[in-house]
PDB file of C-alpha atoms in Angstrom:
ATOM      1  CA  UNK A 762       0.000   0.000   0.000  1.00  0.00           C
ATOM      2  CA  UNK A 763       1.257   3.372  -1.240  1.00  0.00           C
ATOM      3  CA  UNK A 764       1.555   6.258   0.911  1.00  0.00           C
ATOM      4  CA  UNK A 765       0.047   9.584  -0.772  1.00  0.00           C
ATOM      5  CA  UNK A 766       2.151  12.182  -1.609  1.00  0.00           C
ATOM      6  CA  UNK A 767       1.934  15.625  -0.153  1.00  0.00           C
ATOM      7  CA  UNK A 768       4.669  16.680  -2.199  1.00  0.00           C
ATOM      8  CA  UNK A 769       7.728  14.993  -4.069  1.00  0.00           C
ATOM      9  CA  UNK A 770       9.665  12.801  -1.944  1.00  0.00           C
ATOM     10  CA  UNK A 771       7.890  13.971   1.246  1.00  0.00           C
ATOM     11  CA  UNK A 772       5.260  11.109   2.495  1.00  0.00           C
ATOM     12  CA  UNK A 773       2.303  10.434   4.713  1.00  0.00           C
ATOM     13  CA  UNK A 774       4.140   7.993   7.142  1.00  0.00           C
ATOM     14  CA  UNK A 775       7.163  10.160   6.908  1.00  0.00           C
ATOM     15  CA  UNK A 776       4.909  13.160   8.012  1.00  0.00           C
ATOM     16  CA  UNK A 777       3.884  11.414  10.650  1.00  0.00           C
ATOM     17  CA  UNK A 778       6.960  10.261  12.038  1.00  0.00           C
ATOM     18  CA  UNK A 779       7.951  13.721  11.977  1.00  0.00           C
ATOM     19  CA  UNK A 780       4.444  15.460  13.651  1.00  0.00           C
ATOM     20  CA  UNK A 781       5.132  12.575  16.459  1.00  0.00           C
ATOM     21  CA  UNK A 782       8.420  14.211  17.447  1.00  0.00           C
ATOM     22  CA  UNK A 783       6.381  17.030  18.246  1.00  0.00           C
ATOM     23  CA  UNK A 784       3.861  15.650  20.116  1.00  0.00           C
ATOM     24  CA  UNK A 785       5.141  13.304  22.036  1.00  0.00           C
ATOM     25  CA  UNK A 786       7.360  14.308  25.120  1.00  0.00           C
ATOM     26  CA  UNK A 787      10.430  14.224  25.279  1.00  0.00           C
ATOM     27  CA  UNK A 788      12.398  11.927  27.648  1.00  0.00           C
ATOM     28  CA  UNK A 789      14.584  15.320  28.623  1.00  0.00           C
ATOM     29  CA  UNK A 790      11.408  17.309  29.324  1.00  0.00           C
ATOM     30  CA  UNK A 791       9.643  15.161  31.128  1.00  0.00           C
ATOM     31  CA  UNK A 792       9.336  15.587  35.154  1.00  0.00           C
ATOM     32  CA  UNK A 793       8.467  13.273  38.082  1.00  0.00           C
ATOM     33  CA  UNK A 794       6.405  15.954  39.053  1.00  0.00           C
ATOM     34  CA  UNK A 795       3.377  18.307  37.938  1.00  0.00           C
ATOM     35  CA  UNK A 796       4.171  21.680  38.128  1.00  0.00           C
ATOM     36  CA  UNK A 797       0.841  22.910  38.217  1.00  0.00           C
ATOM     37  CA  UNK A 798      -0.210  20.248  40.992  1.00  0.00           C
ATOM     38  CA  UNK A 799       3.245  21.383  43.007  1.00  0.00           C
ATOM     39  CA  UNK A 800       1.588  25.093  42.736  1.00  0.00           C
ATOM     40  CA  UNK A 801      -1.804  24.153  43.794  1.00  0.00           C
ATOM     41  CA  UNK A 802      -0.248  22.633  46.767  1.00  0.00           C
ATOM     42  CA  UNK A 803       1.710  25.652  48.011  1.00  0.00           C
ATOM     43  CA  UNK A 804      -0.852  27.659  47.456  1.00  0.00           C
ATOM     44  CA  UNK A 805      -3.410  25.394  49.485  1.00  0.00           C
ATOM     45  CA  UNK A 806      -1.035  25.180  52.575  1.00  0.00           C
ATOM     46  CA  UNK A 807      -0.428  29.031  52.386  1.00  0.00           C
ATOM     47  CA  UNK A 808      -4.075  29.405  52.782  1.00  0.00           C
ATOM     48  CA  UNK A 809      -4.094  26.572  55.508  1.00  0.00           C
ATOM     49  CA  UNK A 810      -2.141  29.076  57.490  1.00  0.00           C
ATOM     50  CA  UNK A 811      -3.522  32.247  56.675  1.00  0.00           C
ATOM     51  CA  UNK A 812      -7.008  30.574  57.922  1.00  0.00           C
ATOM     52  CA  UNK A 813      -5.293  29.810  61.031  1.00  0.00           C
ATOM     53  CA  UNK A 814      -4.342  33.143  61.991  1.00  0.00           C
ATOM     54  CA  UNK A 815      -8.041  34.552  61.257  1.00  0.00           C
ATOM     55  CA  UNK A 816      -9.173  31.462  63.496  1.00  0.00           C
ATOM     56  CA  UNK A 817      -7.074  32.330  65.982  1.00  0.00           C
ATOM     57  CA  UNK A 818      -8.325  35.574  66.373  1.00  0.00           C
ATOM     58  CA  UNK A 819     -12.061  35.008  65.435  1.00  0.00           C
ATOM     59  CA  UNK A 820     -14.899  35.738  67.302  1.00  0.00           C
ATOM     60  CA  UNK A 821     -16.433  32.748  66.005  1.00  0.00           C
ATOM     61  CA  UNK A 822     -14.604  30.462  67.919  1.00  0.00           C
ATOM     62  CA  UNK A 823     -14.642  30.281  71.670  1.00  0.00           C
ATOM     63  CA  UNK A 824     -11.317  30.161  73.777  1.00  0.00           C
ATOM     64  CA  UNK A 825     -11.731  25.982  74.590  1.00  0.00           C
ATOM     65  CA  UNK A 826     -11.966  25.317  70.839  1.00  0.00           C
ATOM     66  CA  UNK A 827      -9.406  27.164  69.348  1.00  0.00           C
ATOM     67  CA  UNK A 828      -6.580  24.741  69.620  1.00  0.00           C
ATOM     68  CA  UNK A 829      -8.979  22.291  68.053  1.00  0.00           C
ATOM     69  CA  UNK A 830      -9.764  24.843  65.399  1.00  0.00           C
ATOM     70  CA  UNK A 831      -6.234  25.637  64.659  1.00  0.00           C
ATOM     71  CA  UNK A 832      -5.737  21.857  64.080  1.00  0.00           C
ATOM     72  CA  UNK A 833      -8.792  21.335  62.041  1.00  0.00           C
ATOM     73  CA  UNK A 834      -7.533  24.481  60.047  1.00  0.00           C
ATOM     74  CA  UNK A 835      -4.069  23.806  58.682  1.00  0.00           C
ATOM     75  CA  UNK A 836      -5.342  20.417  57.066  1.00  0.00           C
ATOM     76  CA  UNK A 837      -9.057  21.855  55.881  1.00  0.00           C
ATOM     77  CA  UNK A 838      -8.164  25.159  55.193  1.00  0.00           C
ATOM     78  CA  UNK A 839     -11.401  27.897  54.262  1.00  0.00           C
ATOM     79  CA  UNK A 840     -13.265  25.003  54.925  1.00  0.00           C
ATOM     80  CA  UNK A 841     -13.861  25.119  58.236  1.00  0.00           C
ATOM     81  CA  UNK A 842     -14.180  28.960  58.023  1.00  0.00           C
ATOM     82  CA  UNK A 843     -16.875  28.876  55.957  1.00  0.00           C
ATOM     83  CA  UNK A 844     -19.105  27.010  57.645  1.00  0.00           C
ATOM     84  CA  UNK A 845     -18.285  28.309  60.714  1.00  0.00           C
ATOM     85  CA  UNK A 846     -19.528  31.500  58.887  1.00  0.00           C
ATOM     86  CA  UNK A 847     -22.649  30.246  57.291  1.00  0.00           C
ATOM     87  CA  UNK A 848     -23.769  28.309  60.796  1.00  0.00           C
ATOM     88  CA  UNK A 849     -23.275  31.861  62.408  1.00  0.00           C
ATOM     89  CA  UNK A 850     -25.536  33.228  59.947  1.00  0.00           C
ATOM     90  CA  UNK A 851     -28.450  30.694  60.411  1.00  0.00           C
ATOM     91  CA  UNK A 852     -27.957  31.269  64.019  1.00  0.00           C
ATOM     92  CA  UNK A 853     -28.577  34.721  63.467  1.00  0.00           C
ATOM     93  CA  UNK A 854     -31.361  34.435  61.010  1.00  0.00           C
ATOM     94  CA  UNK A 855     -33.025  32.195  62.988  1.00  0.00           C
ATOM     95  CA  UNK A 856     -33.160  34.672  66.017  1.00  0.00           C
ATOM     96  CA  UNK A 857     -33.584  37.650  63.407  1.00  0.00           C
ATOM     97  CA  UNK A 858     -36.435  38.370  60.674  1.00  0.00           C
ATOM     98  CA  UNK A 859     -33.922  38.460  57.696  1.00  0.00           C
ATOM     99  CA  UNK A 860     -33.230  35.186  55.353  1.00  0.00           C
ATOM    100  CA  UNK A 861     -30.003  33.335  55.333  1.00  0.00           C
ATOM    101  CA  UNK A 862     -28.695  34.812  52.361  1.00  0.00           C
ATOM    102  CA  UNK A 863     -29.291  38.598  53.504  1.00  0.00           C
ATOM    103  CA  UNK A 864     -27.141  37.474  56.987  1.00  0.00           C
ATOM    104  CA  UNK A 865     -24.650  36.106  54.610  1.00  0.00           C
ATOM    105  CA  UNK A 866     -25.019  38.862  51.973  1.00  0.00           C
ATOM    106  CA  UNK A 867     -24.147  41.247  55.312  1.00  0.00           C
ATOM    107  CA  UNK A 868     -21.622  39.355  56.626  1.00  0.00           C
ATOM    108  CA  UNK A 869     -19.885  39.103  53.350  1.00  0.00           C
ATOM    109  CA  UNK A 870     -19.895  43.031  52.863  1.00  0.00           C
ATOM    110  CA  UNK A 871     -18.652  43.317  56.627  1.00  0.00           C
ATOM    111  CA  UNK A 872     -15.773  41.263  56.027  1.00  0.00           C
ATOM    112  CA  UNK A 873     -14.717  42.830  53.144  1.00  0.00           C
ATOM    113  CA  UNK A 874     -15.175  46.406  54.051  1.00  0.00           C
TER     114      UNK A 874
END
């Protein structure tokens, strides 16, 4: 079976063979690693620790728990934040006459401001 011709003395398969060099990796470039994933990380446990400081000094969190916080913190991250957050906002809608999302919409704004 003949190859077609994309031009003299330049074939299909030899194309091919040549795209491939481009496409696959190379041996040299490759890395044991992801360098994206290897970012992600970093950037996870620098958040891990930046949500332990604003535990530490949150008034969401009593005195008792705070060690347990702290702990809970460095491996969940904004996690535990967050719903630390949102269950102090159905605390307070539930006592108030505003929805959830307005305590949360309020919140929000507070924190940011």
């Amino acid at each position: 079976m003949q190859a077609a011709n994309f031009s003299p003395g330049f074939s299909a398969i030899a194309y091919s063979s040549w795209l491939g060099d481009f496409t696959q990796p190379s041996s040299a470039l490759s890395l044991p690693f992801s360098p994206v994933r290897l970012i992600c990380l970093v950037v996870w446990v620098y958040l891990c620790l930046y949500f332990v400081q604003i535990v530490q000094f949150s008034p969401l969190v009593s005195k008792k728990f705070r060690p347990i916080a702290n702990i809970i913190t460095l491996f969940a991250g904004p996690l535990l934040l967050l719903g630390l957050l949102i269950a102090d906002a159905a605390k307070k809608s539930s006592q108030g006459d505003q929805s959830l999302f307005e305590v949360l919409k309020d919140q929000i704004i507070n924190a940011l401001a």
